[in-house]
Amino acid sequence: MPADPLHRAGKLQRSTTSQPPSGSRASAIEVRRSARRRRTVSAYREGDRTVVLIPARMSEAEEQRWVTVMLDKLAAQESKRRLGDAELAERAARLSDQYFGGRARPTAVRWVTNQNTRWGSCTPAEGSIRLSHRLQGMPEYVVDYVLLHELAHLLVPGHGPRFWQLLEAYPRTERARGYLEGVVAADRLPHPPVARDE
């Protein structure tokens, strides 16, 4: 089992993996039972899997009920995080006001599905900003960083010292960059083969 900060101390009693209900975002659900966990149930996404952490004493029926509850809860959280194009444009305006004194004013800000090697792009001559759909569902501070990065390009086209100086105003720049670097690194890792039902 890979290192999991929630289970460093061990005492994992049982871990099961199953296919999710139809329509679920994840391709597999892994239930991890722990003797140390008494009452709480939690869940998180790990790549294309959903990991649900439950107390070891739970019955199979309780496990199934909690898996459903936690999948619904994660889906609700993720849908709240997904912004439409109008909300994205409003957010860009707020970020420009807060960090750039309102000087970066894009003419259009929208999500696109054709950027698989970049997180965002900007065309300063047109004033348009496009963010990759792959950012949807990522933490807000990461989306804000990418928006600020592209807004900064409206003021400074290249990646020179003046550009990076603008981004220093955002206190989570390094954290967001680290997060995105981690996502890129994880995508490069080999994926274990998926077991097929015979």
PDB file of N, CA and C in Angstrom, residues 54-154:
ATOM      1  N   ILE A  54     -13.135   4.373   6.633  1.00  0.00           N
ATOM      2  CA  ILE A  54     -14.197   4.070   7.590  1.00  0.00           C
ATOM      3  C   ILE A  54     -13.634   3.310   8.788  1.00  0.00           C
ATOM      4  N   PRO A  55     -14.370   3.306   9.910  1.00  0.00           N
ATOM      5  CA  PRO A  55     -13.943   2.494  11.053  1.00  0.00           C
ATOM      6  C   PRO A  55     -14.043   1.003  10.716  1.00  0.00           C
ATOM      7  N   ALA A  56     -13.148   0.199  11.276  1.00  0.00           N
ATOM      8  CA  ALA A  56     -13.111  -1.235  10.997  1.00  0.00           C
ATOM      9  C   ALA A  56     -14.367  -1.953  11.468  1.00  0.00           C
ATOM     10  N   ARG A  57     -15.023  -1.453  12.500  1.00  0.00           N
ATOM     11  CA  ARG A  57     -16.182  -2.120  13.103  1.00  0.00           C
ATOM     12  C   ARG A  57     -17.456  -2.018  12.267  1.00  0.00           C
ATOM     13  N   MET A  58     -17.482  -1.222  11.220  1.00  0.00           N
ATOM     14  CA  MET A  58     -18.707  -1.030  10.438  1.00  0.00           C
ATOM     15  C   MET A  58     -19.117  -2.302   9.705  1.00  0.00           C
ATOM     16  N   SER A  59     -20.429  -2.517   9.634  1.00  0.00           N
ATOM     17  CA  SER A  59     -20.959  -3.656   8.886  1.00  0.00           C
ATOM     18  C   SER A  59     -20.875  -3.363   7.390  1.00  0.00           C
ATOM     19  N   GLU A  60     -21.104  -4.390   6.593  1.00  0.00           N
ATOM     20  CA  GLU A  60     -21.096  -4.217   5.134  1.00  0.00           C
ATOM     21  C   GLU A  60     -22.192  -3.240   4.695  1.00  0.00           C
ATOM     22  N   ALA A  61     -23.369  -3.340   5.338  1.00  0.00           N
ATOM     23  CA  ALA A  61     -24.480  -2.444   4.991  1.00  0.00           C
ATOM     24  C   ALA A  61     -24.121  -0.997   5.318  1.00  0.00           C
ATOM     25  N   GLU A  62     -23.503  -0.774   6.493  1.00  0.00           N
ATOM     26  CA  GLU A  62     -23.075   0.582   6.859  1.00  0.00           C
ATOM     27  C   GLU A  62     -22.027   1.087   5.880  1.00  0.00           C
ATOM     28  N   GLU A  63     -21.116   0.203   5.489  1.00  0.00           N
ATOM     29  CA  GLU A  63     -20.076   0.578   4.522  1.00  0.00           C
ATOM     30  C   GLU A  63     -20.710   1.059   3.231  1.00  0.00           C
ATOM     31  N   GLN A  64     -21.659   0.300   2.692  1.00  0.00           N
ATOM     32  CA  GLN A  64     -22.311   0.680   1.439  1.00  0.00           C
ATOM     33  C   GLN A  64     -23.040   2.012   1.568  1.00  0.00           C
ATOM     34  N   ARG A  65     -23.724   2.205   2.702  1.00  0.00           N
ATOM     35  CA  ARG A  65     -24.448   3.453   2.922  1.00  0.00           C
ATOM     36  C   ARG A  65     -23.483   4.621   2.969  1.00  0.00           C
ATOM     37  N   TRP A  66     -22.368   4.463   3.696  1.00  0.00           N
ATOM     38  CA  TRP A  66     -21.406   5.555   3.816  1.00  0.00           C
ATOM     39  C   TRP A  66     -20.673   5.834   2.507  1.00  0.00           C
ATOM     40  N   VAL A  67     -20.410   4.809   1.722  1.00  0.00           N
ATOM     41  CA  VAL A  67     -19.774   5.032   0.417  1.00  0.00           C
ATOM     42  C   VAL A  67     -20.681   5.911  -0.431  1.00  0.00           C
ATOM     43  N   THR A  68     -21.975   5.609  -0.456  1.00  0.00           N
ATOM     44  CA  THR A  68     -22.928   6.413  -1.229  1.00  0.00           C
ATOM     45  C   THR A  68     -22.980   7.844  -0.718  1.00  0.00           C
ATOM     46  N   VAL A  69     -23.052   7.997   0.609  1.00  0.00           N
ATOM     47  CA  VAL A  69     -23.099   9.336   1.220  1.00  0.00           C
ATOM     48  C   VAL A  69     -21.850  10.132   0.850  1.00  0.00           C
ATOM     49  N   MET A  70     -20.687   9.511   0.960  1.00  0.00           N
ATOM     50  CA  MET A  70     -19.431  10.228   0.701  1.00  0.00           C
ATOM     51  C   MET A  70     -19.251  10.556  -0.784  1.00  0.00           C
ATOM     52  N   LEU A  71     -19.701   9.666  -1.675  1.00  0.00           N
ATOM     53  CA  LEU A  71     -19.641   9.981  -3.114  1.00  0.00           C
ATOM     54  C   LEU A  71     -20.515  11.186  -3.429  1.00  0.00           C
ATOM     55  N   ASP A  72     -21.713  11.225  -2.835  1.00  0.00           N
ATOM     56  CA  ASP A  72     -22.601  12.371  -3.039  1.00  0.00           C
ATOM     57  C   ASP A  72     -21.979  13.650  -2.496  1.00  0.00           C
ATOM     58  N   LYS A  73     -21.356  13.539  -1.328  1.00  0.00           N
ATOM     59  CA  LYS A  73     -20.737  14.709  -0.691  1.00  0.00           C
ATOM     60  C   LYS A  73     -19.581  15.244  -1.546  1.00  0.00           C
ATOM     61  N   LEU A  74     -18.725  14.349  -2.039  1.00  0.00           N
ATOM     62  CA  LEU A  74     -17.611  14.773  -2.900  1.00  0.00           C
ATOM     63  C   LEU A  74     -18.123  15.415  -4.181  1.00  0.00           C
ATOM     64  N   ALA A  75     -19.143  14.825  -4.780  1.00  0.00           N
ATOM     65  CA  ALA A  75     -19.703  15.375  -6.020  1.00  0.00           C
ATOM     66  C   ALA A  75     -20.256  16.776  -5.782  1.00  0.00           C
ATOM     67  N   ALA A  76     -20.922  16.977  -4.645  1.00  0.00           N
ATOM     68  CA  ALA A  76     -21.473  18.294  -4.322  1.00  0.00           C
ATOM     69  C   ALA A  76     -20.356  19.318  -4.137  1.00  0.00           C
ATOM     70  N   GLN A  77     -19.290  18.921  -3.436  1.00  0.00           N
ATOM     71  CA  GLN A  77     -18.155  19.832  -3.236  1.00  0.00           C
ATOM     72  C   GLN A  77     -17.513  20.193  -4.567  1.00  0.00           C
ATOM     73  N   GLU A  78     -17.346  19.204  -5.438  1.00  0.00           N
ATOM     74  CA  GLU A  78     -16.694  19.451  -6.721  1.00  0.00           C
ATOM     75  C   GLU A  78     -17.555  20.319  -7.629  1.00  0.00           C
ATOM     76  N   SER A  79     -18.877  20.139  -7.589  1.00  0.00           N
ATOM     77  CA  SER A  79     -19.722  20.961  -8.449  1.00  0.00           C
ATOM     78  C   SER A  79     -19.723  22.412  -7.981  1.00  0.00           C
ATOM     79  N   LYS A  80     -19.578  22.646  -6.675  1.00  0.00           N
ATOM     80  CA  LYS A  80     -19.488  24.020  -6.163  1.00  0.00           C
ATOM     81  C   LYS A  80     -18.223  24.696  -6.660  1.00  0.00           C
ATOM     82  N   ARG A  81     -17.160  23.896  -6.798  1.00  0.00           N
ATOM     83  CA  ARG A  81     -15.877  24.456  -7.216  1.00  0.00           C
ATOM     84  C   ARG A  81     -15.831  24.781  -8.700  1.00  0.00           C
ATOM     85  N   ARG A  82     -16.703  24.170  -9.482  1.00  0.00           N
ATOM     86  CA  ARG A  82     -16.659  24.383 -10.924  1.00  0.00           C
ATOM     87  C   ARG A  82     -17.358  25.683 -11.278  1.00  0.00           C
ATOM     88  N   LEU A  83     -16.614  26.571 -11.858  1.00  0.00           N
ATOM     89  CA  LEU A  83     -17.156  27.864 -12.246  1.00  0.00           C
ATOM     90  C   LEU A  83     -17.528  27.846 -13.720  1.00  0.00           C
ATOM     91  N   GLY A  84     -18.595  28.547 -14.070  1.00  0.00           N
ATOM     92  CA  GLY A  84     -18.921  28.744 -15.472  1.00  0.00           C
ATOM     93  C   GLY A  84     -18.072  29.880 -16.019  1.00  0.00           C
ATOM     94  N   ASP A  85     -18.182  30.151 -17.308  1.00  0.00           N
ATOM     95  CA  ASP A  85     -17.398  31.224 -17.929  1.00  0.00           C
ATOM     96  C   ASP A  85     -17.700  32.587 -17.311  1.00  0.00           C
ATOM     97  N   ALA A  86     -18.975  32.851 -17.003  1.00  0.00           N
ATOM     98  CA  ALA A  86     -19.341  34.159 -16.425  1.00  0.00           C
ATOM     99  C   ALA A  86     -18.710  34.336 -15.052  1.00  0.00           C
ATOM    100  N   GLU A  87     -18.769  33.281 -14.228  1.00  0.00           N
ATOM    101  CA  GLU A  87     -18.154  33.350 -12.891  1.00  0.00           C
ATOM    102  C   GLU A  87     -16.636  33.463 -12.993  1.00  0.00           C
ATOM    103  N   LEU A  88     -16.077  32.802 -13.995  1.00  0.00           N
ATOM    104  CA  LEU A  88     -14.630  32.869 -14.203  1.00  0.00           C
ATOM    105  C   LEU A  88     -14.210  34.298 -14.556  1.00  0.00           C
ATOM    106  N   ALA A  89     -14.989  34.969 -15.392  1.00  0.00           N
ATOM    107  CA  ALA A  89     -14.699  36.358 -15.766  1.00  0.00           C
ATOM    108  C   ALA A  89     -14.828  37.288 -14.559  1.00  0.00           C
ATOM    109  N   GLU A  90     -15.863  37.053 -13.732  1.00  0.00           N
ATOM    110  CA  GLU A  90     -16.025  37.856 -12.513  1.00  0.00           C
ATOM    111  C   GLU A  90     -14.856  37.653 -11.563  1.00  0.00           C
ATOM    112  N   ARG A  91     -14.439  36.415 -11.444  1.00  0.00           N
ATOM    113  CA  ARG A  91     -13.307  36.097 -10.564  1.00  0.00           C
ATOM    114  C   ARG A  91     -12.032  36.769 -11.063  1.00  0.00           C
ATOM    115  N   ALA A  92     -11.819  36.754 -12.372  1.00  0.00           N
ATOM    116  CA  ALA A  92     -10.641  37.404 -12.957  1.00  0.00           C
ATOM    117  C   ALA A  92     -10.660  38.899 -12.660  1.00  0.00           C
ATOM    118  N   ALA A  93     -11.818  39.522 -12.754  1.00  0.00           N
ATOM    119  CA  ALA A  93     -11.932  40.960 -12.462  1.00  0.00           C
ATOM    120  C   ALA A  93     -11.607  41.237 -10.998  1.00  0.00           C
ATOM    121  N   ARG A  94     -12.123  40.399 -10.095  1.00  0.00           N
ATOM    122  CA  ARG A  94     -11.825  40.576  -8.661  1.00  0.00           C
ATOM    123  C   ARG A  94     -10.338  40.402  -8.373  1.00  0.00           C
ATOM    124  N   LEU A  95      -9.734  39.390  -8.984  1.00  0.00           N
ATOM    125  CA  LEU A  95      -8.304  39.146  -8.770  1.00  0.00           C
ATOM    126  C   LEU A  95      -7.465  40.295  -9.325  1.00  0.00           C
ATOM    127  N   SER A  96      -7.848  40.811 -10.488  1.00  0.00           N
ATOM    128  CA  SER A  96      -7.133  41.950 -11.070  1.00  0.00           C
ATOM    129  C   SER A  96      -7.213  43.155 -10.143  1.00  0.00           C
ATOM    130  N   ASP A  97      -8.419  43.407  -9.605  1.00  0.00           N
ATOM    131  CA  ASP A  97      -8.588  44.533  -8.668  1.00  0.00           C
ATOM    132  C   ASP A  97      -7.718  44.343  -7.427  1.00  0.00           C
ATOM    133  N   GLN A  98      -7.743  43.130  -6.881  1.00  0.00           N
ATOM    134  CA  GLN A  98      -7.046  42.864  -5.630  1.00  0.00           C
ATOM    135  C   GLN A  98      -5.522  42.870  -5.766  1.00  0.00           C
ATOM    136  N   TYR A  99      -5.001  42.271  -6.833  1.00  0.00           N
ATOM    137  CA  TYR A  99      -3.548  42.094  -6.937  1.00  0.00           C
ATOM    138  C   TYR A  99      -2.859  43.014  -7.939  1.00  0.00           C
ATOM    139  N   PHE A 100      -3.595  43.520  -8.921  1.00  0.00           N
ATOM    140  CA  PHE A 100      -2.980  44.356  -9.946  1.00  0.00           C
ATOM    141  C   PHE A 100      -3.605  45.739 -10.038  1.00  0.00           C
ATOM    142  N   GLY A 101      -4.339  46.129  -9.017  1.00  0.00           N
ATOM    143  CA  GLY A 101      -4.967  47.445  -9.011  1.00  0.00           C
ATOM    144  C   GLY A 101      -5.961  47.646 -10.141  1.00  0.00           C
ATOM    145  N   GLY A 102      -6.525  46.539 -10.660  1.00  0.00           N
ATOM    146  CA  GLY A 102      -7.516  46.627 -11.722  1.00  0.00           C
ATOM    147  C   GLY A 102      -6.947  46.928 -13.099  1.00  0.00           C
ATOM    148  N   ARG A 103      -5.621  46.902 -13.235  1.00  0.00           N
ATOM    149  CA  ARG A 103      -4.993  47.253 -14.526  1.00  0.00           C
ATOM    150  C   ARG A 103      -5.156  46.180 -15.592  1.00  0.00           C
ATOM    151  N   ALA A 104      -5.284  44.908 -15.186  1.00  0.00           N
ATOM    152  CA  ALA A 104      -5.445  43.822 -16.163  1.00  0.00           C
ATOM    153  C   ALA A 104      -6.933  43.599 -16.391  1.00  0.00           C
ATOM    154  N   ARG A 105      -7.423  43.981 -17.557  1.00  0.00           N
ATOM    155  CA  ARG A 105      -8.848  43.862 -17.884  1.00  0.00           C
ATOM    156  C   ARG A 105      -9.028  43.017 -19.141  1.00  0.00           C
ATOM    157  N   PRO A 106      -9.283  41.721 -18.963  1.00  0.00           N
ATOM    158  CA  PRO A 106      -9.489  40.881 -20.151  1.00  0.00           C
ATOM    159  C   PRO A 106     -10.830  41.178 -20.826  1.00  0.00           C
ATOM    160  N   THR A 107     -10.885  40.968 -22.131  1.00  0.00           N
ATOM    161  CA  THR A 107     -12.140  41.125 -22.865  1.00  0.00           C
ATOM    162  C   THR A 107     -12.971  39.849 -22.785  1.00  0.00           C
ATOM    163  N   ALA A 108     -12.310  38.710 -22.580  1.00  0.00           N
ATOM    164  CA  ALA A 108     -13.007  37.427 -22.471  1.00  0.00           C
ATOM    165  C   ALA A 108     -12.188  36.481 -21.602  1.00  0.00           C
ATOM    166  N   VAL A 109     -12.884  35.724 -20.764  1.00  0.00           N
ATOM    167  CA  VAL A 109     -12.258  34.680 -19.943  1.00  0.00           C
ATOM    168  C   VAL A 109     -13.166  33.462 -20.048  1.00  0.00           C
ATOM    169  N   ARG A 110     -12.600  32.328 -20.467  1.00  0.00           N
ATOM    170  CA  ARG A 110     -13.451  31.149 -20.643  1.00  0.00           C
ATOM    171  C   ARG A 110     -12.671  29.852 -20.468  1.00  0.00           C
ATOM    172  N   TRP A 111     -13.421  28.786 -20.194  1.00  0.00           N
ATOM    173  CA  TRP A 111     -12.854  27.439 -20.129  1.00  0.00           C
ATOM    174  C   TRP A 111     -12.739  26.896 -21.552  1.00  0.00           C
ATOM    175  N   VAL A 112     -11.697  26.118 -21.811  1.00  0.00           N
ATOM    176  CA  VAL A 112     -11.556  25.450 -23.105  1.00  0.00           C
ATOM    177  C   VAL A 112     -11.154  23.993 -22.876  1.00  0.00           C
ATOM    178  N   THR A 113     -11.478  23.144 -23.833  1.00  0.00           N
ATOM    179  CA  THR A 113     -11.153  21.715 -23.712  1.00  0.00           C
ATOM    180  C   THR A 113     -10.012  21.290 -24.630  1.00  0.00           C
ATOM    181  N   ASN A 114      -9.424  22.246 -25.341  1.00  0.00           N
ATOM    182  CA  ASN A 114      -8.363  21.881 -26.290  1.00  0.00           C
ATOM    183  C   ASN A 114      -6.961  22.198 -25.774  1.00  0.00           C
ATOM    184  N   GLN A 115      -6.817  22.458 -24.477  1.00  0.00           N
ATOM    185  CA  GLN A 115      -5.491  22.719 -23.908  1.00  0.00           C
ATOM    186  C   GLN A 115      -5.113  21.561 -22.999  1.00  0.00           C
ATOM    187  N   ASN A 116      -4.380  20.624 -23.539  1.00  0.00           N
ATOM    188  CA  ASN A 116      -3.987  19.459 -22.753  1.00  0.00           C
ATOM    189  C   ASN A 116      -2.536  19.518 -22.303  1.00  0.00           C
ATOM    190  N   THR A 117      -1.777  20.479 -22.804  1.00  0.00           N
ATOM    191  CA  THR A 117      -0.381  20.602 -22.371  1.00  0.00           C
ATOM    192  C   THR A 117      -0.131  21.905 -21.623  1.00  0.00           C
ATOM    193  N   ARG A 118      -1.125  22.784 -21.579  1.00  0.00           N
ATOM    194  CA  ARG A 118      -1.007  24.056 -20.850  1.00  0.00           C
ATOM    195  C   ARG A 118      -2.186  24.202 -19.920  1.00  0.00           C
ATOM    196  N   TRP A 119      -1.967  24.913 -18.819  1.00  0.00           N
ATOM    197  CA  TRP A 119      -3.056  25.172 -17.871  1.00  0.00           C
ATOM    198  C   TRP A 119      -3.889  26.374 -18.311  1.00  0.00           C
ATOM    199  N   GLY A 120      -3.271  27.282 -19.028  1.00  0.00           N
ATOM    200  CA  GLY A 120      -3.986  28.461 -19.471  1.00  0.00           C
ATOM    201  C   GLY A 120      -3.221  29.133 -20.587  1.00  0.00           C
ATOM    202  N   SER A 121      -3.903  30.059 -21.252  1.00  0.00           N
ATOM    203  CA  SER A 121      -3.236  30.837 -22.294  1.00  0.00           C
ATOM    204  C   SER A 121      -3.889  32.205 -22.367  1.00  0.00           C
ATOM    205  N   CYS A 122      -3.130  33.138 -22.930  1.00  0.00           N
ATOM    206  CA  CYS A 122      -3.590  34.518 -23.030  1.00  0.00           C
ATOM    207  C   CYS A 122      -3.153  35.071 -24.379  1.00  0.00           C
ATOM    208  N   THR A 123      -4.029  35.827 -25.003  1.00  0.00           N
ATOM    209  CA  THR A 123      -3.686  36.556 -26.217  1.00  0.00           C
ATOM    210  C   THR A 123      -3.788  38.036 -25.878  1.00  0.00           C
ATOM    211  N   PRO A 124      -2.652  38.666 -25.500  1.00  0.00           N
ATOM    212  CA  PRO A 124      -2.696  40.064 -25.061  1.00  0.00           C
ATOM    213  C   PRO A 124      -3.294  41.014 -26.093  1.00  0.00           C
ATOM    214  N   ALA A 125      -3.039  40.789 -27.376  1.00  0.00           N
ATOM    215  CA  ALA A 125      -3.564  41.694 -28.411  1.00  0.00           C
ATOM    216  C   ALA A 125      -5.094  41.706 -28.418  1.00  0.00           C
ATOM    217  N   GLU A 126      -5.706  40.555 -28.117  1.00  0.00           N
ATOM    218  CA  GLU A 126      -7.165  40.461 -28.071  1.00  0.00           C
ATOM    219  C   GLU A 126      -7.710  40.678 -26.663  1.00  0.00           C
ATOM    220  N   GLY A 127      -6.845  40.478 -25.664  1.00  0.00           N
ATOM    221  CA  GLY A 127      -7.284  40.569 -24.270  1.00  0.00           C
ATOM    222  C   GLY A 127      -8.054  39.349 -23.811  1.00  0.00           C
ATOM    223  N   SER A 128      -7.855  38.211 -24.494  1.00  0.00           N
ATOM    224  CA  SER A 128      -8.609  37.003 -24.136  1.00  0.00           C
ATOM    225  C   SER A 128      -7.760  36.040 -23.312  1.00  0.00           C
ATOM    226  N   ILE A 129      -8.421  35.391 -22.376  1.00  0.00           N
ATOM    227  CA  ILE A 129      -7.794  34.399 -21.498  1.00  0.00           C
ATOM    228  C   ILE A 129      -8.596  33.117 -21.608  1.00  0.00           C
ATOM    229  N   ARG A 130      -7.876  31.998 -21.721  1.00  0.00           N
ATOM    230  CA  ARG A 130      -8.494  30.689 -21.778  1.00  0.00           C
ATOM    231  C   ARG A 130      -7.846  29.796 -20.723  1.00  0.00           C
ATOM    232  N   LEU A 131      -8.671  29.092 -19.950  1.00  0.00           N
ATOM    233  CA  LEU A 131      -8.166  28.153 -18.952  1.00  0.00           C
ATOM    234  C   LEU A 131      -8.546  26.739 -19.350  1.00  0.00           C
ATOM    235  N   SER A 132      -7.626  25.805 -19.142  1.00  0.00           N
ATOM    236  CA  SER A 132      -7.878  24.409 -19.454  1.00  0.00           C
ATOM    237  C   SER A 132      -8.964  23.842 -18.544  1.00  0.00           C
ATOM    238  N   HIS A 133      -9.848  23.058 -19.126  1.00  0.00           N
ATOM    239  CA  HIS A 133     -10.901  22.393 -18.353  1.00  0.00           C
ATOM    240  C   HIS A 133     -10.317  21.464 -17.292  1.00  0.00           C
ATOM    241  N   ARG A 134      -9.043  21.069 -17.454  1.00  0.00           N
ATOM    242  CA  ARG A 134      -8.408  20.177 -16.474  1.00  0.00           C
ATOM    243  C   ARG A 134      -8.270  20.831 -15.109  1.00  0.00           C
ATOM    244  N   LEU A 135      -8.379  22.164 -15.048  1.00  0.00           N
ATOM    245  CA  LEU A 135      -8.309  22.872 -13.761  1.00  0.00           C
ATOM    246  C   LEU A 135      -9.608  22.775 -12.977  1.00  0.00           C
ATOM    247  N   GLN A 136     -10.693  22.431 -13.642  1.00  0.00           N
ATOM    248  CA  GLN A 136     -11.985  22.364 -12.959  1.00  0.00           C
ATOM    249  C   GLN A 136     -11.937  21.285 -11.885  1.00  0.00           C
ATOM    250  N   GLY A 137     -12.356  21.663 -10.696  1.00  0.00           N
ATOM    251  CA  GLY A 137     -12.315  20.733  -9.570  1.00  0.00           C
ATOM    252  C   GLY A 137     -11.038  20.823  -8.756  1.00  0.00           C
ATOM    253  N   MET A 138     -10.035  21.559  -9.234  1.00  0.00           N
ATOM    254  CA  MET A 138      -8.809  21.754  -8.452  1.00  0.00           C
ATOM    255  C   MET A 138      -9.081  22.813  -7.384  1.00  0.00           C
ATOM    256  N   PRO A 139      -8.240  22.891  -6.360  1.00  0.00           N
ATOM    257  CA  PRO A 139      -8.461  23.893  -5.308  1.00  0.00           C
ATOM    258  C   PRO A 139      -8.549  25.313  -5.880  1.00  0.00           C
ATOM    259  N   GLU A 140      -9.345  26.138  -5.226  1.00  0.00           N
ATOM    260  CA  GLU A 140      -9.570  27.505  -5.699  1.00  0.00           C
ATOM    261  C   GLU A 140      -8.272  28.290  -5.832  1.00  0.00           C
ATOM    262  N   TYR A 141      -7.349  28.107  -4.879  1.00  0.00           N
ATOM    263  CA  TYR A 141      -6.112  28.886  -4.940  1.00  0.00           C
ATOM    264  C   TYR A 141      -5.295  28.546  -6.181  1.00  0.00           C
ATOM    265  N   VAL A 142      -5.446  27.321  -6.706  1.00  0.00           N
ATOM    266  CA  VAL A 142      -4.721  26.921  -7.919  1.00  0.00           C
ATOM    267  C   VAL A 142      -5.349  27.613  -9.137  1.00  0.00           C
ATOM    268  N   VAL A 143      -6.676  27.593  -9.219  1.00  0.00           N
ATOM    269  CA  VAL A 143      -7.367  28.272 -10.319  1.00  0.00           C
ATOM    270  C   VAL A 143      -7.050  29.771 -10.270  1.00  0.00           C
ATOM    271  N   ASP A 144      -7.066  30.353  -9.057  1.00  0.00           N
ATOM    272  CA  ASP A 144      -6.735  31.777  -8.911  1.00  0.00           C
ATOM    273  C   ASP A 144      -5.323  32.072  -9.410  1.00  0.00           C
ATOM    274  N   TYR A 145      -4.373  31.195  -9.083  1.00  0.00           N
ATOM    275  CA  TYR A 145      -3.000  31.405  -9.539  1.00  0.00           C
ATOM    276  C   TYR A 145      -2.934  31.404 -11.065  1.00  0.00           C
ATOM    277  N   VAL A 146      -3.583  30.434 -11.715  1.00  0.00           N
ATOM    278  CA  VAL A 146      -3.527  30.361 -13.178  1.00  0.00           C
ATOM    279  C   VAL A 146      -4.205  31.593 -13.780  1.00  0.00           C
ATOM    280  N   LEU A 147      -5.320  32.011 -13.206  1.00  0.00           N
ATOM    281  CA  LEU A 147      -5.975  33.239 -13.677  1.00  0.00           C
ATOM    282  C   LEU A 147      -5.041  34.438 -13.541  1.00  0.00           C
ATOM    283  N   LEU A 148      -4.398  34.567 -12.377  1.00  0.00           N
ATOM    284  CA  LEU A 148      -3.466  35.678 -12.165  1.00  0.00           C
ATOM    285  C   LEU A 148      -2.284  35.614 -13.125  1.00  0.00           C
ATOM    286  N   HIS A 149      -1.804  34.408 -13.381  1.00  0.00           N
ATOM    287  CA  HIS A 149      -0.697  34.227 -14.326  1.00  0.00           C
ATOM    288  C   HIS A 149      -1.083  34.790 -15.692  1.00  0.00           C
ATOM    289  N   GLU A 150      -2.292  34.425 -16.144  1.00  0.00           N
ATOM    290  CA  GLU A 150      -2.737  34.897 -17.459  1.00  0.00           C
ATOM    291  C   GLU A 150      -3.070  36.386 -17.433  1.00  0.00           C
ATOM    292  N   LEU A 151      -3.637  36.880 -16.332  1.00  0.00           N
ATOM    293  CA  LEU A 151      -3.891  38.320 -16.203  1.00  0.00           C
ATOM    294  C   LEU A 151      -2.586  39.109 -16.261  1.00  0.00           C
ATOM    295  N   ALA A 152      -1.544  38.569 -15.626  1.00  0.00           N
ATOM    296  CA  ALA A 152      -0.239  39.240 -15.642  1.00  0.00           C
ATOM    297  C   ALA A 152       0.288  39.365 -17.066  1.00  0.00           C
ATOM    298  N   HIS A 153      -0.048  38.389 -17.919  1.00  0.00           N
ATOM    299  CA  HIS A 153       0.384  38.464 -19.326  1.00  0.00           C
ATOM    300  C   HIS A 153      -0.285  39.612 -20.077  1.00  0.00           C
ATOM    301  N   LEU A 154      -1.421  40.078 -19.606  1.00  0.00           N
ATOM    302  CA  LEU A 154      -2.035  41.253 -20.228  1.00  0.00           C
ATOM    303  C   LEU A 154      -1.214  42.505 -19.943  1.00  0.00           C
TER     304      LEU A 154
END
